[in-house]
Short mmCIF file of C-alpha atoms in Angstrom, two decimals:
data_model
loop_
_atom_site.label_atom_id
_atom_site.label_comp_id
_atom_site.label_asym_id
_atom_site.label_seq_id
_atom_site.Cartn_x
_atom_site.Cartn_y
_atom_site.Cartn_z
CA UNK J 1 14.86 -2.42 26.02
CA UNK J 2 13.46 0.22 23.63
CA UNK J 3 13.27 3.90 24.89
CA UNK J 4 10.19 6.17 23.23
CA UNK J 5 11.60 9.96 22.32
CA UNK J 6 10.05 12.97 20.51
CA UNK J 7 11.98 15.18 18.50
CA UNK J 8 10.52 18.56 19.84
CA UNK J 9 11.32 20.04 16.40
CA UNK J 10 8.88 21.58 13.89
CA UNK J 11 9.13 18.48 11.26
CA UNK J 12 10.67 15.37 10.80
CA UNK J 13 13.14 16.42 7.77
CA UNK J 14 14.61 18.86 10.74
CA UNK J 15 14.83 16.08 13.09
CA UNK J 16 16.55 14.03 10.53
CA UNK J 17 19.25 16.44 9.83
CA UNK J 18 19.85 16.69 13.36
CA UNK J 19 20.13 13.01 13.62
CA UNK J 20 22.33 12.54 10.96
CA UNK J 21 24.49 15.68 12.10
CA UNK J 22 27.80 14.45 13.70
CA UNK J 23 28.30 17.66 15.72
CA UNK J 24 25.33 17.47 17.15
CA UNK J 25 26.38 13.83 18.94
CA UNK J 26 22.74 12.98 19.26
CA UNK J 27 21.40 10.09 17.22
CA UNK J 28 18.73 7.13 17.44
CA UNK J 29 17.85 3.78 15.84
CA UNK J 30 14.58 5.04 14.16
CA UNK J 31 12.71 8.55 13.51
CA UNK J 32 8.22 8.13 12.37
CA UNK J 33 7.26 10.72 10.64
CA UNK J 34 4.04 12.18 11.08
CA UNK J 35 2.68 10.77 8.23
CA UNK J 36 3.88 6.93 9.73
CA UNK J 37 7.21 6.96 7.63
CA UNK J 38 9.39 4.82 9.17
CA UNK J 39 12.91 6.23 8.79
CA UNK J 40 15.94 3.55 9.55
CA UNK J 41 19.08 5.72 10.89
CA UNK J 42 21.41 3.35 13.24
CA UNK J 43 21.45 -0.76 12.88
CA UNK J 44 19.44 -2.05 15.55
CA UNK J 45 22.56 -4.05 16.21
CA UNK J 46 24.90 -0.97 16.79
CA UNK J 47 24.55 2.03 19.33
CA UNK J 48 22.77 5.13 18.91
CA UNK J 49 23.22 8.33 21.35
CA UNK J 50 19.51 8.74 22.03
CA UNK J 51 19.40 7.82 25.86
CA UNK J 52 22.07 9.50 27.63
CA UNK J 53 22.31 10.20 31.10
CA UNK J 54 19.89 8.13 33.40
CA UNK J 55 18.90 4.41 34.46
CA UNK J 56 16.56 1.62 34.36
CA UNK J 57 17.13 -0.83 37.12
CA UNK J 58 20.33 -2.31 37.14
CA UNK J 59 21.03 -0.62 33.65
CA UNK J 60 22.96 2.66 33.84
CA UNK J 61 24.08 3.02 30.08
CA UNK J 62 20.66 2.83 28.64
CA UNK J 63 22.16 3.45 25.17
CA UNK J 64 23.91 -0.22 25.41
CA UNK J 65 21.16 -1.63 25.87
CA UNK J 66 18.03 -0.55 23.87
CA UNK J 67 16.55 0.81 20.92
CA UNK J 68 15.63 4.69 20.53
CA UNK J 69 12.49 5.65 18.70
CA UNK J 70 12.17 9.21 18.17
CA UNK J 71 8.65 10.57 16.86
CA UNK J 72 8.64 13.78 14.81
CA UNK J 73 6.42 15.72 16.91
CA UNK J 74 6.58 19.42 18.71
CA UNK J 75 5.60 17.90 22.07
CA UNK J 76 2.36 20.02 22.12
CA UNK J 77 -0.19 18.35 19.43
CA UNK J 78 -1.76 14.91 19.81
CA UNK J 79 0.35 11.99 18.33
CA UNK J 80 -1.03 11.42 14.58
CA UNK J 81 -2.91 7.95 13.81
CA UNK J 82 -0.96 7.06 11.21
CA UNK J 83 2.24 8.00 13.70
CA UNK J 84 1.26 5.56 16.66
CA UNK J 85 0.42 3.04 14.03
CA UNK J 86 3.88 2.87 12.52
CA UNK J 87 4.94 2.85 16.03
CA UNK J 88 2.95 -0.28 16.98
CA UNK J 89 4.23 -2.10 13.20
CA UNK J 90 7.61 -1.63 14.38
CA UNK J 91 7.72 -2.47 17.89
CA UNK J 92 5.91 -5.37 17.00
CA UNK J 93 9.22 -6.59 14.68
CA UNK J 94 11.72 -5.04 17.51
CA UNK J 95 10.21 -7.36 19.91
CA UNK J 96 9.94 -10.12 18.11
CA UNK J 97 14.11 -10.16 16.58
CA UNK J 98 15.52 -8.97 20.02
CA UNK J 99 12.73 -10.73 22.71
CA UNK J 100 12.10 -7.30 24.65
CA UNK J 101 9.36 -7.91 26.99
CA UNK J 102 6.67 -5.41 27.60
CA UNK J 103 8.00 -3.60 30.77
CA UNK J 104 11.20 -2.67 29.20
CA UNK J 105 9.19 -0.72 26.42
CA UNK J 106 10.38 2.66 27.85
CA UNK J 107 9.47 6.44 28.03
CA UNK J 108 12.42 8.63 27.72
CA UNK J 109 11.23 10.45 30.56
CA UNK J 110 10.64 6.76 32.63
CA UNK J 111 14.69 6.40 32.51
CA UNK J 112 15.73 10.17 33.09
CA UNK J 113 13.29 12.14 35.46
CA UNK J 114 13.71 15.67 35.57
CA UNK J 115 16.11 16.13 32.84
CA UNK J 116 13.60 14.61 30.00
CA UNK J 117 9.94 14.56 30.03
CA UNK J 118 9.09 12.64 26.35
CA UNK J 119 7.22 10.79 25.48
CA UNK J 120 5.11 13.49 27.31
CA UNK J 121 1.82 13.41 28.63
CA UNK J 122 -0.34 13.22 25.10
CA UNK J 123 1.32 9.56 24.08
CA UNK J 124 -1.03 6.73 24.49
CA UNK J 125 0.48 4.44 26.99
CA UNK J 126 -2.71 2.82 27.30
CA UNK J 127 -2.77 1.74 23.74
CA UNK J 128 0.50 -0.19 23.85
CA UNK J 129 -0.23 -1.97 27.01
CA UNK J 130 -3.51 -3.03 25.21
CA UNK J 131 -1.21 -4.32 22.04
CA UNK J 132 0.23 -6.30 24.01
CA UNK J 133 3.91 -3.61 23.51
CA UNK J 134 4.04 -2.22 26.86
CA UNK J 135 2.62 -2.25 30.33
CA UNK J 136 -0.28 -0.66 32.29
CA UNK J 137 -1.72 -1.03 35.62
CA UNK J 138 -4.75 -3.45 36.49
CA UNK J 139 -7.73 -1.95 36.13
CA UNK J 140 -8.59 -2.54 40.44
CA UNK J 141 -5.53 -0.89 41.42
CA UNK J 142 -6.88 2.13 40.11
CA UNK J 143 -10.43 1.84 41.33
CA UNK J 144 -9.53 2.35 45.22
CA UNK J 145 -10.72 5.81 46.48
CA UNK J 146 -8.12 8.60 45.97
CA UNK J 147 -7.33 8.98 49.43
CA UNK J 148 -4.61 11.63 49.95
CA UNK J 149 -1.54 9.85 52.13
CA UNK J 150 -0.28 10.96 55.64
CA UNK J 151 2.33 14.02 54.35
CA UNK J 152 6.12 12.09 54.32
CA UNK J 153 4.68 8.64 55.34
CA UNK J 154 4.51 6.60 52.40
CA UNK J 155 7.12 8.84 50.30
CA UNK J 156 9.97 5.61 51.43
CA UNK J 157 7.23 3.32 50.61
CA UNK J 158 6.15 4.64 47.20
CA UNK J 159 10.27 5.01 46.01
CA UNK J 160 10.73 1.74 46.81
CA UNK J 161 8.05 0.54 44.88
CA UNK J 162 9.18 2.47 42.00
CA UNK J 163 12.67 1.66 42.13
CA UNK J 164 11.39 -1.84 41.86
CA UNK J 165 9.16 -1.52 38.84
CA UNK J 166 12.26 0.13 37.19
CA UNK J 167 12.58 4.11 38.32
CA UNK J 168 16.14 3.73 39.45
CA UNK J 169 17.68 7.11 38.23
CA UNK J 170 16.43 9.04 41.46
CA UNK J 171 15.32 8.60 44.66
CA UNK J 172 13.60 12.60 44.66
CA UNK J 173 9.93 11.57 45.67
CA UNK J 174 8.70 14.79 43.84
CA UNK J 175 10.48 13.77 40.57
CA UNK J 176 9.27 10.37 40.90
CA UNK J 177 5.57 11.30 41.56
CA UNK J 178 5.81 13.69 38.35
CA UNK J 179 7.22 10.67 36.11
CA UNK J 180 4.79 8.30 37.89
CA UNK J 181 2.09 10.22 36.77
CA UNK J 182 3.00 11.60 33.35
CA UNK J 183 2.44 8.14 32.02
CA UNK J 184 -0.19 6.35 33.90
CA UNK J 185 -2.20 9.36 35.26
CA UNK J 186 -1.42 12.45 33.06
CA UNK J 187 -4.34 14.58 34.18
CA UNK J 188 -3.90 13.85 38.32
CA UNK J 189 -2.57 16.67 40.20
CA UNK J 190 -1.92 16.87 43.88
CA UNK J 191 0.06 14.93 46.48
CA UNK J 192 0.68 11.27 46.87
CA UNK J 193 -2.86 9.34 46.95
CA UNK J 194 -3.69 5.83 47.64
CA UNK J 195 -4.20 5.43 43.42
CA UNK J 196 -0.64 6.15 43.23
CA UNK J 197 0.50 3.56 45.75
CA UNK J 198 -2.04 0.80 44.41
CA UNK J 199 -0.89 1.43 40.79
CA UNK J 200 2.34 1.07 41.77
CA UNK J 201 2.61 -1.91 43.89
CA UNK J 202 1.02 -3.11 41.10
CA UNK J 203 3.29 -2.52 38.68
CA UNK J 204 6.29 -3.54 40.98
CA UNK J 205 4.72 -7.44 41.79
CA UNK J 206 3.77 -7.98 38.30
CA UNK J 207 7.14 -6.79 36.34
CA UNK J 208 9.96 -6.50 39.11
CA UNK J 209 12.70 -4.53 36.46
CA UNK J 210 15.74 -6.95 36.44
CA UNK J 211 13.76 -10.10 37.61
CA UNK J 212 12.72 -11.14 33.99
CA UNK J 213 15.68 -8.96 31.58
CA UNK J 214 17.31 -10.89 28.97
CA UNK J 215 20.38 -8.42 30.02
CA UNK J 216 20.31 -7.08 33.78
#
């Protein structure tokens, strides 16, 4: 799979130094500069110590199995153009040498909820799922009225669909809501709704996690 970071730091020189730090044990296969440099760090052969703790179905040691991307961002500007462009250009090659399907194009925050929230809510999921480099719900599971759900009844129901569609690192229905929504509805607030549920099941029939992995 291939997990999407940022670097939270003021520039990408800082993040590269930290990267290529051995005390600070933290390291990925790729860092984009702002500007759309692409910077090569690890082999996309070898592993990098971008993941850490955290799941994706039946994976547990996410650095094993994918590719880290980390874009040189503070987390609280909009991605740069030239950023998510470099992004797509690469992905595009990581795909095509290692046969990563679309679903297991990751968010950091998808595989660790609660202890990482990057890509954060300004990426453009949308715009990968569109390229053809990630996933995004139909456009009529989102178009059912935003109902709010009977408090605690569809919590078991909405997990389960999550777990499904990949979110296997926690069963807290608050943490999964929050990760639910920080990449497919960023600006939703509130409790569970019928959206949620319809995106979901959604999600969950069309790309089951482990159903279609090259490694499960």
């Amino acid at each position: 799979m291939v997990v999407i970071h940022y670097t939270a730091m003021t520039s990408a020189q800082a993040a590269a130094d930290t990267l290529c730090n051995p005390e600070t044990e933290v390291s990925a296969h790729y860092l984009i500069a702002e500007d759309g440099e692409v910077i090569s760090l690890v082999p996309e052969a070898l592993r990098a110590w971008h993941a850490g703790a955290g799941a994706w179905g039946r994976v547990t040691d996410v650095n094993s199995r994918s590719i880290g991307i980390e874009l040189a961002t503070t987390g609280f500007a909009p991605f740069a153009a030239a950023q998510m462009d470099a992004l797509t250009e690469l992905l595009r090659g990581i795909k095509a040498r290692w046969d990563i399907r679309p679903e297991r194009v990751i968010g950091h925050s998808d595989m660790a909820p609660g202890r990482k929230i990057d890509p954060g809510v300004r990426f453009d999921w949308r715009r990968l799922a569109i390229e053809g480099l990630s996933v995004w719900p139909s456009s009529s599971a989102g178009a059912h009225s935003s109902e709010e759900c009977p408090q605690g009844a569809d919590d078991a129901r909405f997990a389960a669909l999550m777990a499904a569609f990949g979110y296997t690192a926690t069963t807290d229905h608050a943490l999964l809501l929050k990760s639910f929504r920080m990449r497919f509805r960023p600006r939703h607030i509130g409790p569970l709704d019928t959206v949620d549920l319809a995106m979901t099941t959604d999600l969950a029939n069309r790309f089951p996690v482990d159903v279609n992995a090259a490694v499960a």
